[in-house]
Amino acid sequence: MGPVKNNQDSTRSALSFLSGTAIKFASSEIGDSIYRFIGESLKELNPEAIIIVNSLDDKQEISRTEAFFSAPGLIDSIISILGFNPIGKTYKVNSSILELKSGYIRKFEYGIHELSFGTIPKKISRTLEKLVNLGSIYGIAFMIENRMYANAALIFRKGDDLSQREIIETFVRQASVTLKRLEAERSE
C-alpha cells in the first residue's frame, strides 16, 4: 500500500503546485516579476539545479537573462569566474535555439559555451563546468502558437538529474500563456 500512497501524495503535491502557480499567473501582481517567479518555481521543483530563465525577442533574435538561481555560495563563485552578473546579459541567439521549439524539455549534450551561444568563452565555460561538476543540461521553451517567448535552462551537477518533467512542462505552458497575455497588455 505504501507506493500507492506515495503516488497519491505526489499527485496531490503536483496539483497543489500547478493550481498555486495558475492562481499567481492569473493575478495582476505578477507583471515585471514573472521571470523571477518562473525561476523560483522551477527551483522549487528541482532544488538541486542551477536555473536560468531568459526572455526572447524572436524578431531581433536576442535572448536576455532575466533570472538566475543556484546555491548562494555557488552564485558568487560563478559571477566571480564570469566577471559579471548574468542577469541582464543579452545574447545573439543562433539556430540551436530551434531545438527547443517543441515546447517539451530537451536534454542538451553540449556545455555552457554552447548554452550561451558562444558568448561565454570556452576556457571560462570549462572552468564553470568543473566548478559546478557539470552533469546534465536541459532546456525548454515557453511557446504559444509556434512563437517562443522565453526559455529556461536547468543545469545539474553529476549525480543529480531532472525530476518532475511533466509538471515542469505543464508549468511552462501556464507561464507561456501569461507571457503572451503580458505582452498583449504592454502593447495596448
XYZ file of N, CA and C in Angstrom:
564
model
N 0.809 -1.199 0.000
C 0.000 0.000 0.000
C 0.855 1.267 0.000
N 2.108 1.191 0.434
C 2.996 2.348 0.522
C 3.201 3.072 -0.793
N 3.581 2.380 -1.882
C 3.820 3.074 -3.135
C 2.586 3.796 -3.669
N 1.404 3.243 -3.468
C 0.183 3.900 -3.924
C -0.007 5.212 -3.170
N 0.206 5.174 -1.854
C 0.071 6.393 -1.053
C 1.085 7.434 -1.523
N 2.352 7.043 -1.747
C 3.360 7.976 -2.238
C 2.949 8.579 -3.568
N 2.405 7.751 -4.469
C 1.960 8.228 -5.764
C 0.810 9.226 -5.594
N -0.125 8.945 -4.690
C -1.238 9.859 -4.432
C -0.727 11.164 -3.830
N 0.215 11.068 -2.899
C 0.804 12.264 -2.301
C 1.525 13.090 -3.354
N 2.235 12.433 -4.230
C 2.953 13.107 -5.305
C 1.982 13.813 -6.252
N 0.884 13.146 -6.581
C -0.131 13.740 -7.453
C -0.770 14.947 -6.785
N -1.092 14.819 -5.504
C -1.670 15.961 -4.762
C -0.686 17.128 -4.719
N 0.561 16.824 -4.470
C 1.588 17.861 -4.415
C 1.726 18.565 -5.770
N 1.723 17.794 -6.846
C 1.831 18.361 -8.195
C 0.623 19.237 -8.503
N -0.575 18.750 -8.171
C -1.786 19.528 -8.421
C -1.805 20.802 -7.584
N -1.342 20.711 -6.360
C -1.262 21.882 -5.495
C -0.288 22.910 -6.066
N 0.869 22.442 -6.521
C 1.857 23.330 -7.128
C 1.268 24.018 -8.354
N 0.679 23.236 -9.269
C 0.153 23.789 -10.516
C -1.035 24.722 -10.282
N -1.910 24.388 -9.345
C -3.042 25.284 -9.074
C -2.544 26.577 -8.435
N -1.561 26.478 -7.558
C -0.988 27.675 -6.933
C -0.315 28.586 -7.938
N 0.436 27.998 -8.872
C 1.098 28.833 -9.881
C 0.071 29.407 -10.863
N -0.973 28.660 -11.178
C -2.017 29.171 -12.081
C -2.701 30.391 -11.460
N -2.978 30.320 -10.171
C -3.595 31.455 -9.477
C -2.661 32.663 -9.513
N -1.397 32.426 -9.260
C -0.413 33.519 -9.279
C -0.314 34.116 -10.685
N -0.273 33.267 -11.722
C -0.201 33.762 -13.100
C -1.441 34.582 -13.459
N -2.596 34.205 -12.914
C -3.845 34.904 -13.228
C -3.944 36.255 -12.514
N -3.166 36.416 -11.449
C -3.242 37.666 -10.686
C -2.579 38.800 -11.465
N -3.014 39.987 -11.172
C -2.458 41.155 -11.863
C -1.115 41.578 -11.272
N -0.729 40.999 -10.155
C 0.502 41.423 -9.477
C 1.772 40.828 -10.079
N 1.669 39.820 -10.966
C 2.849 39.115 -11.461
C 3.727 40.037 -12.315
N 3.162 40.721 -13.277
C 3.829 41.727 -14.107
C 5.305 41.528 -14.350
N 6.089 42.509 -13.943
C 7.530 42.516 -14.208
C 8.304 41.452 -13.435
N 7.677 40.849 -12.441
C 8.376 39.826 -11.659
C 8.150 38.416 -12.201
N 7.570 38.292 -13.386
C 7.221 36.973 -13.901
C 8.440 36.071 -14.071
N 9.544 36.589 -14.564
C 10.719 35.736 -14.799
C 11.303 35.250 -13.475
N 11.305 36.111 -12.491
C 11.781 35.694 -11.166
C 10.858 34.609 -10.603
N 9.552 34.805 -10.735
C 8.588 33.812 -10.270
C 8.793 32.478 -11.000
N 9.007 32.525 -12.300
C 9.255 31.309 -13.078
C 10.496 30.600 -12.543
N 11.583 31.336 -12.355
C 12.822 30.753 -11.841
C 12.661 30.151 -10.457
N 11.988 30.877 -9.578
C 11.759 30.369 -8.219
C 10.916 29.088 -8.254
N 9.931 29.061 -9.128
C 9.056 27.893 -9.222
C 9.815 26.688 -9.770
N 10.634 26.894 -10.791
C 11.451 25.797 -11.323
C 12.431 25.304 -10.268
N 12.964 26.221 -9.478
C 13.894 25.858 -8.401
C 13.167 25.038 -7.327
N 11.913 25.368 -7.077
C 11.119 24.597 -6.115
C 10.952 23.149 -6.588
N 10.771 22.968 -7.888
C 10.590 21.624 -8.436
C 11.883 20.822 -8.501
N 13.005 21.507 -8.696
C 14.325 20.863 -8.790
C 15.324 21.688 -7.988
N 15.277 21.587 -6.651
C 16.099 22.443 -5.795
C 17.602 22.306 -6.018
N 18.059 21.157 -6.520
C 19.493 20.958 -6.718
C 20.011 21.573 -8.017
N 19.131 22.065 -8.871
C 19.524 22.588 -10.186
C 19.938 24.047 -10.137
N 20.771 24.423 -11.090
C 21.022 25.823 -11.403
C 19.954 26.173 -12.440
N 19.229 27.246 -12.207
C 18.128 27.638 -13.080
C 18.466 28.965 -13.747
N 18.304 29.000 -15.060
C 18.486 30.233 -15.824
C 17.224 30.431 -16.652
N 16.617 31.617 -16.537
C 15.428 31.938 -17.322
C 15.768 33.138 -18.199
N 15.492 32.985 -19.499
C 15.804 34.027 -20.475
C 14.544 34.482 -21.192
N 14.428 35.794 -21.383
C 13.383 36.302 -22.265
C 13.926 36.182 -23.684
N 13.038 36.252 -24.652
C 13.475 36.118 -26.034
C 12.748 37.120 -26.903
N 13.530 37.888 -27.645
C 12.981 38.758 -28.676
C 13.234 38.027 -29.983
N 12.208 37.305 -30.455
C 12.426 36.457 -31.627
C 12.591 37.257 -32.912
N 12.127 38.494 -32.933
C 12.306 39.331 -34.136
C 13.766 39.768 -34.284
N 14.377 40.141 -33.163
C 15.783 40.564 -33.193
C 16.743 39.420 -32.915
N 16.197 38.245 -32.599
C 16.986 37.061 -32.281
C 17.965 37.311 -31.134
N 17.414 37.918 -30.084
C 18.215 38.222 -28.893
C 17.549 37.586 -27.676
N 18.381 36.975 -26.848
C 17.952 36.387 -25.593
C 18.564 37.213 -24.471
N 17.811 37.423 -23.392
C 18.294 38.206 -22.249
C 18.067 37.399 -20.985
N 19.107 37.244 -20.181
C 18.977 36.518 -18.915
C 18.189 37.376 -17.939
N 17.078 36.799 -17.475
C 16.161 37.509 -16.580
C 16.225 37.001 -15.148
N 16.548 35.725 -14.970
C 16.594 35.137 -13.628
C 17.682 34.069 -13.594
N 18.327 33.961 -12.441
C 19.439 33.028 -12.265
C 19.405 32.565 -10.820
N 19.238 31.256 -10.611
C 19.136 30.706 -9.264
C 20.086 29.541 -9.084
N 20.731 29.518 -7.946
C 21.610 28.424 -7.559
C 21.819 28.526 -6.051
N 22.678 27.655 -5.543
C 23.057 27.772 -4.132
C 23.775 29.109 -3.947
N 23.519 29.825 -2.841
C 24.090 31.167 -2.670
C 25.607 31.246 -2.863
N 26.375 30.374 -2.261
C 27.829 30.415 -2.419
C 28.269 30.126 -3.838
N 27.532 29.272 -4.509
C 27.843 28.915 -5.890
C 27.587 30.087 -6.835
N 26.536 30.846 -6.575
C 26.241 32.024 -7.402
C 27.416 32.980 -7.363
N 27.934 33.250 -6.160
C 29.066 34.171 -6.030
C 30.284 33.664 -6.789
N 30.552 32.365 -6.727
C 31.686 31.789 -7.446
C 31.498 31.890 -8.960
N 30.298 31.622 -9.425
C 30.014 31.701 -10.862
C 30.201 33.130 -11.354
N 29.658 34.095 -10.625
C 29.800 35.506 -11.005
C 31.266 35.905 -11.009
N 32.032 35.428 -10.035
C 33.461 35.733 -9.964
C 34.211 35.192 -11.184
N 33.921 33.970 -11.576
C 34.584 33.362 -12.740
C 34.157 34.063 -14.027
N 32.858 34.366 -14.150
C 32.369 35.041 -15.353
C 32.919 36.465 -15.458
N 33.059 37.105 -14.317
C 33.477 38.505 -14.321
C 32.290 39.449 -14.450
N 31.084 38.919 -14.419
C 29.871 39.736 -14.487
C 28.699 38.927 -13.948
N 27.650 39.658 -13.563
C 26.407 39.014 -13.146
C 25.611 38.715 -14.417
N 25.173 37.486 -14.612
C 24.474 37.160 -15.858
C 23.097 37.824 -16.015
N 22.504 38.318 -14.932
C 21.194 38.972 -15.029
C 21.340 40.226 -15.899
N 20.512 40.289 -16.931
C 20.540 41.433 -17.844
C 21.454 41.246 -19.046
N 22.254 40.210 -19.032
C 23.173 39.934 -20.146
C 22.361 39.491 -21.361
N 22.696 40.047 -22.532
C 21.998 39.665 -23.755
C 22.912 38.817 -24.633
N 22.286 37.939 -25.387
C 22.994 37.026 -26.274
C 22.313 37.034 -27.637
N 23.089 37.037 -28.669
C 22.556 36.840 -30.017
C 22.334 35.345 -30.157
N 21.098 34.939 -30.381
C 20.788 33.520 -30.458
C 21.096 32.980 -31.849
N 21.312 31.675 -31.903
C 21.541 31.035 -33.198
C 20.511 29.932 -33.396
N 20.661 29.199 -34.454
C 19.662 28.191 -34.818
C 19.532 27.067 -33.790
N 20.490 26.922 -32.876
C 20.385 25.850 -31.882
C 19.170 26.033 -30.976
N 18.689 27.261 -30.859
C 17.504 27.502 -30.023
C 16.256 26.850 -30.629
N 16.300 26.601 -31.925
C 15.156 25.962 -32.580
C 14.902 24.552 -32.044
N 15.933 23.946 -31.451
C 15.769 22.616 -30.854
C 14.735 22.619 -29.732
N 14.458 23.789 -29.181
C 13.510 23.903 -28.067
C 12.077 24.145 -28.528
N 11.862 24.386 -29.793
C 10.545 24.789 -30.293
C 9.435 23.765 -30.060
N 9.770 22.563 -29.673
C 8.727 21.564 -29.416
C 7.892 21.935 -28.196
N 8.453 22.770 -27.307
C 7.758 23.121 -26.076
C 7.910 22.066 -24.988
N 8.708 21.038 -25.279
C 8.975 19.984 -24.305
C 10.429 20.087 -23.844
N 10.722 19.494 -22.706
C 12.082 19.508 -22.172
C 12.996 18.719 -23.101
N 14.146 19.324 -23.390
C 15.158 18.668 -24.219
C 16.463 18.592 -23.441
N 17.134 17.479 -23.529
C 18.448 17.340 -22.910
C 19.483 17.768 -23.933
N 20.444 18.576 -23.477
C 21.496 19.048 -24.359
C 22.792 18.343 -24.041
N 23.460 17.939 -25.065
C 24.711 17.193 -24.926
C 25.928 18.108 -24.856
N 25.742 19.370 -25.100
C 26.873 20.293 -25.093
C 26.938 21.048 -23.772
N 27.939 21.867 -23.641
C 28.196 22.528 -22.371
C 27.772 23.986 -22.321
N 28.334 24.691 -21.367
C 27.964 26.074 -21.087
C 28.329 27.002 -22.238
N 29.438 26.772 -22.915
C 29.827 27.600 -24.064
C 28.717 27.600 -25.109
N 28.235 26.427 -25.431
C 27.175 26.316 -26.426
C 25.848 26.849 -25.893
N 25.587 26.632 -24.605
C 24.357 27.122 -23.985
C 24.281 28.647 -24.068
N 25.429 29.302 -24.010
C 25.476 30.769 -24.079
C 25.632 31.264 -25.519
N 25.396 30.397 -26.489
C 25.532 30.721 -27.916
C 26.933 31.239 -28.232
N 27.923 30.702 -27.526
C 29.323 31.056 -27.764
C 29.763 32.346 -27.104
N 28.861 32.999 -26.368
C 29.197 34.277 -25.732
C 30.192 34.096 -24.586
N 30.035 33.034 -23.821
C 30.984 32.751 -22.743
C 32.114 31.932 -23.370
N 33.328 32.453 -23.331
C 34.457 31.754 -23.971
C 34.630 30.321 -23.440
N 35.178 29.463 -24.298
C 35.333 28.046 -23.952
C 36.126 27.838 -22.669
N 37.217 28.589 -22.500
C 38.057 28.413 -21.312
C 37.267 28.717 -20.029
N 36.499 29.807 -20.038
C 35.698 30.166 -18.874
C 34.574 29.138 -18.683
N 33.984 28.703 -19.801
C 32.922 27.691 -19.725
C 33.433 26.410 -19.080
N 34.595 25.965 -19.474
C 35.148 24.721 -18.908
C 35.450 24.886 -17.417
N 35.927 26.074 -17.025
C 36.178 26.349 -15.607
C 34.867 26.284 -14.819
N 33.806 26.880 -15.363
C 32.497 26.821 -14.704
C 31.984 25.391 -14.619
N 32.172 24.626 -15.692
C 31.713 23.233 -15.704
C 32.419 22.411 -14.631
N 33.707 22.686 -14.415
C 34.433 21.989 -13.346
C 33.938 22.452 -11.982
N 33.690 23.746 -11.831
C 33.221 24.298 -10.560
C 31.893 23.663 -10.149
N 30.958 23.564 -11.085
C 29.641 23.021 -10.743
C 29.586 21.507 -10.885
N 30.716 20.890 -11.326
C 30.754 19.439 -11.544
C 29.622 19.047 -12.493
N 29.634 19.703 -13.672
C 28.549 19.622 -14.644
C 28.150 18.197 -14.967
N 26.869 17.948 -14.841
C 26.280 16.669 -15.229
C 25.443 16.856 -16.474
N 24.170 17.165 -16.288
C 23.239 17.294 -17.409
C 22.700 18.708 -17.516
N 22.382 19.096 -18.762
C 21.729 20.373 -19.032
C 20.444 20.082 -19.800
N 19.355 20.699 -19.331
C 18.069 20.577 -20.002
C 17.571 21.973 -20.350
N 16.813 22.047 -21.408
C 16.214 23.318 -21.799
C 14.771 23.120 -22.208
N 14.007 24.189 -22.083
C 12.616 24.176 -22.518
C 12.236 25.583 -22.945
N 11.421 25.662 -23.996
C 10.948 26.951 -24.498
C 9.531 27.209 -24.008
N 9.219 28.471 -23.858
C 7.886 28.927 -23.499
C 7.215 29.317 -24.813
N 6.346 28.445 -25.306
C 5.768 28.563 -26.644
C 4.257 28.788 -26.595
N 3.780 29.653 -27.482
C 2.346 29.798 -27.753
C 2.228 30.062 -29.249
N 1.383 29.280 -29.902
C 1.113 29.454 -31.331
C 2.408 29.536 -32.144
N 3.299 28.595 -31.893
C 4.573 28.468 -32.601
C 5.498 29.678 -32.440
N 5.295 30.451 -31.389
C 6.169 31.586 -31.092
C 6.832 31.352 -29.748
N 8.138 31.575 -29.701
C 8.904 31.388 -28.473
C 8.988 32.726 -27.731
N 8.515 32.725 -26.470
C 8.535 33.933 -25.649
C 9.725 33.975 -24.694
N 10.193 32.808 -24.300
C 11.283 32.719 -23.327
C 11.820 31.292 -23.359
N 12.881 31.060 -22.597
C 13.373 29.695 -22.418
C 14.006 29.582 -21.041
N 14.145 28.352 -20.616
C 14.775 28.095 -19.320
C 15.773 26.966 -19.483
N 16.862 27.075 -18.754
C 17.857 26.005 -18.694
C 17.921 25.518 -17.262
N 17.999 24.208 -17.115
C 18.160 23.576 -15.812
C 19.472 22.813 -15.875
N 20.426 23.214 -15.070
C 21.776 22.651 -15.096
C 21.984 21.850 -13.815
N 22.399 20.601 -14.004
C 22.568 19.702 -12.862
C 24.023 19.285 -12.707
N 24.390 19.077 -11.454
C 25.699 18.507 -11.147
C 25.654 17.011 -11.409
N 26.831 16.420 -11.588
C 26.896 14.960 -11.735
C 26.258 14.329 -10.508
N 25.467 13.297 -10.729
C 24.776 12.619 -9.642
C 23.366 13.130 -9.410
N 23.052 14.339 -9.892
C 21.697 14.878 -9.809
C 21.097 14.843 -11.202
N 19.794 14.797 -11.289
C 19.167 14.826 -12.598
C 17.749 15.366 -12.478
N 17.177 15.649 -13.595
C 15.854 16.231 -13.711
C 14.787 15.344 -13.073
N 13.875 15.973 -12.357
C 12.706 15.270 -11.840
C 11.472 16.105 -12.177
N 10.330 15.471 -12.147
C 9.045 16.123 -12.359
C 8.908 16.758 -13.751
N 9.392 16.028 -14.747
C 9.370 16.511 -16.137
C 7.972 16.993 -16.560
N 6.940 16.172 -16.348
C 5.590 16.522 -16.793
C 5.066 17.760 -16.079
N 5.389 17.894 -14.803
C 4.946 19.063 -14.035
C 5.625 20.316 -14.583
N 6.915 20.228 -14.879
C 7.641 21.365 -15.451
C 7.027 21.762 -16.788
N 6.758 20.795 -17.644
C 6.198 21.102 -18.965
C 4.815 21.759 -18.848
N 4.004 21.291 -17.918
C 2.683 21.895 -17.696
C 2.840 23.309 -17.144
N 3.738 23.474 -16.183
C 4.009 24.791 -15.612
C 4.477 25.758 -16.705
N 5.357 25.312 -17.583
C 5.881 26.171 -18.663
C 4.747 26.568 -19.612
N 3.814 25.679 -19.870
C 2.663 26.042 -20.707
C 1.822 27.129 -20.021
N 1.641 27.011 -18.701
C 0.927 28.055 -17.951
C 1.662 29.398 -18.097
N 2.965 29.357 -17.890
C 3.773 30.581 -17.958
C 3.732 31.187 -19.357
N 3.714 30.340 -20.386
C 3.686 30.827 -21.766
C 2.433 31.649 -22.031
N 1.300 31.165 -21.552
C 0.040 31.891 -21.725
C 0.134 33.248 -21.043
N 0.711 33.273 -19.856
C 0.848 34.526 -19.115
C 1.806 35.474 -19.821
N 2.916 34.972 -20.348
C 3.850 35.822 -21.087
C 3.171 36.452 -22.299
N 2.370 35.668 -23.002
C 1.649 36.195 -24.163
C 0.656 37.274 -23.717
N -0.068 37.011 -22.624
C -1.035 37.990 -22.101
C -0.344 39.281 -21.695
N 0.780 39.171 -21.008
C 1.516 40.370 -20.565
C 2.014 41.175 -21.765
N 2.476 40.474 -22.791
C 2.934 41.176 -23.997
C 1.776 41.951 -24.645
N 0.618 41.314 -24.713
C -0.565 41.967 -25.293
C -0.965 43.185 -24.464
N -0.910 43.066 -23.137
C -1.260 44.187 -22.265
C -0.285 45.344 -22.431
N 0.984 45.050 -22.609
C 2.002 46.107 -22.771
C 1.849 46.833 -24.097
N 1.366 46.137 -25.115
C 1.265 46.764 -26.435
C -0.043 47.550 -26.613
N -0.941 47.477 -25.616
C -2.215 48.227 -25.706
C -2.008 49.697 -25.459
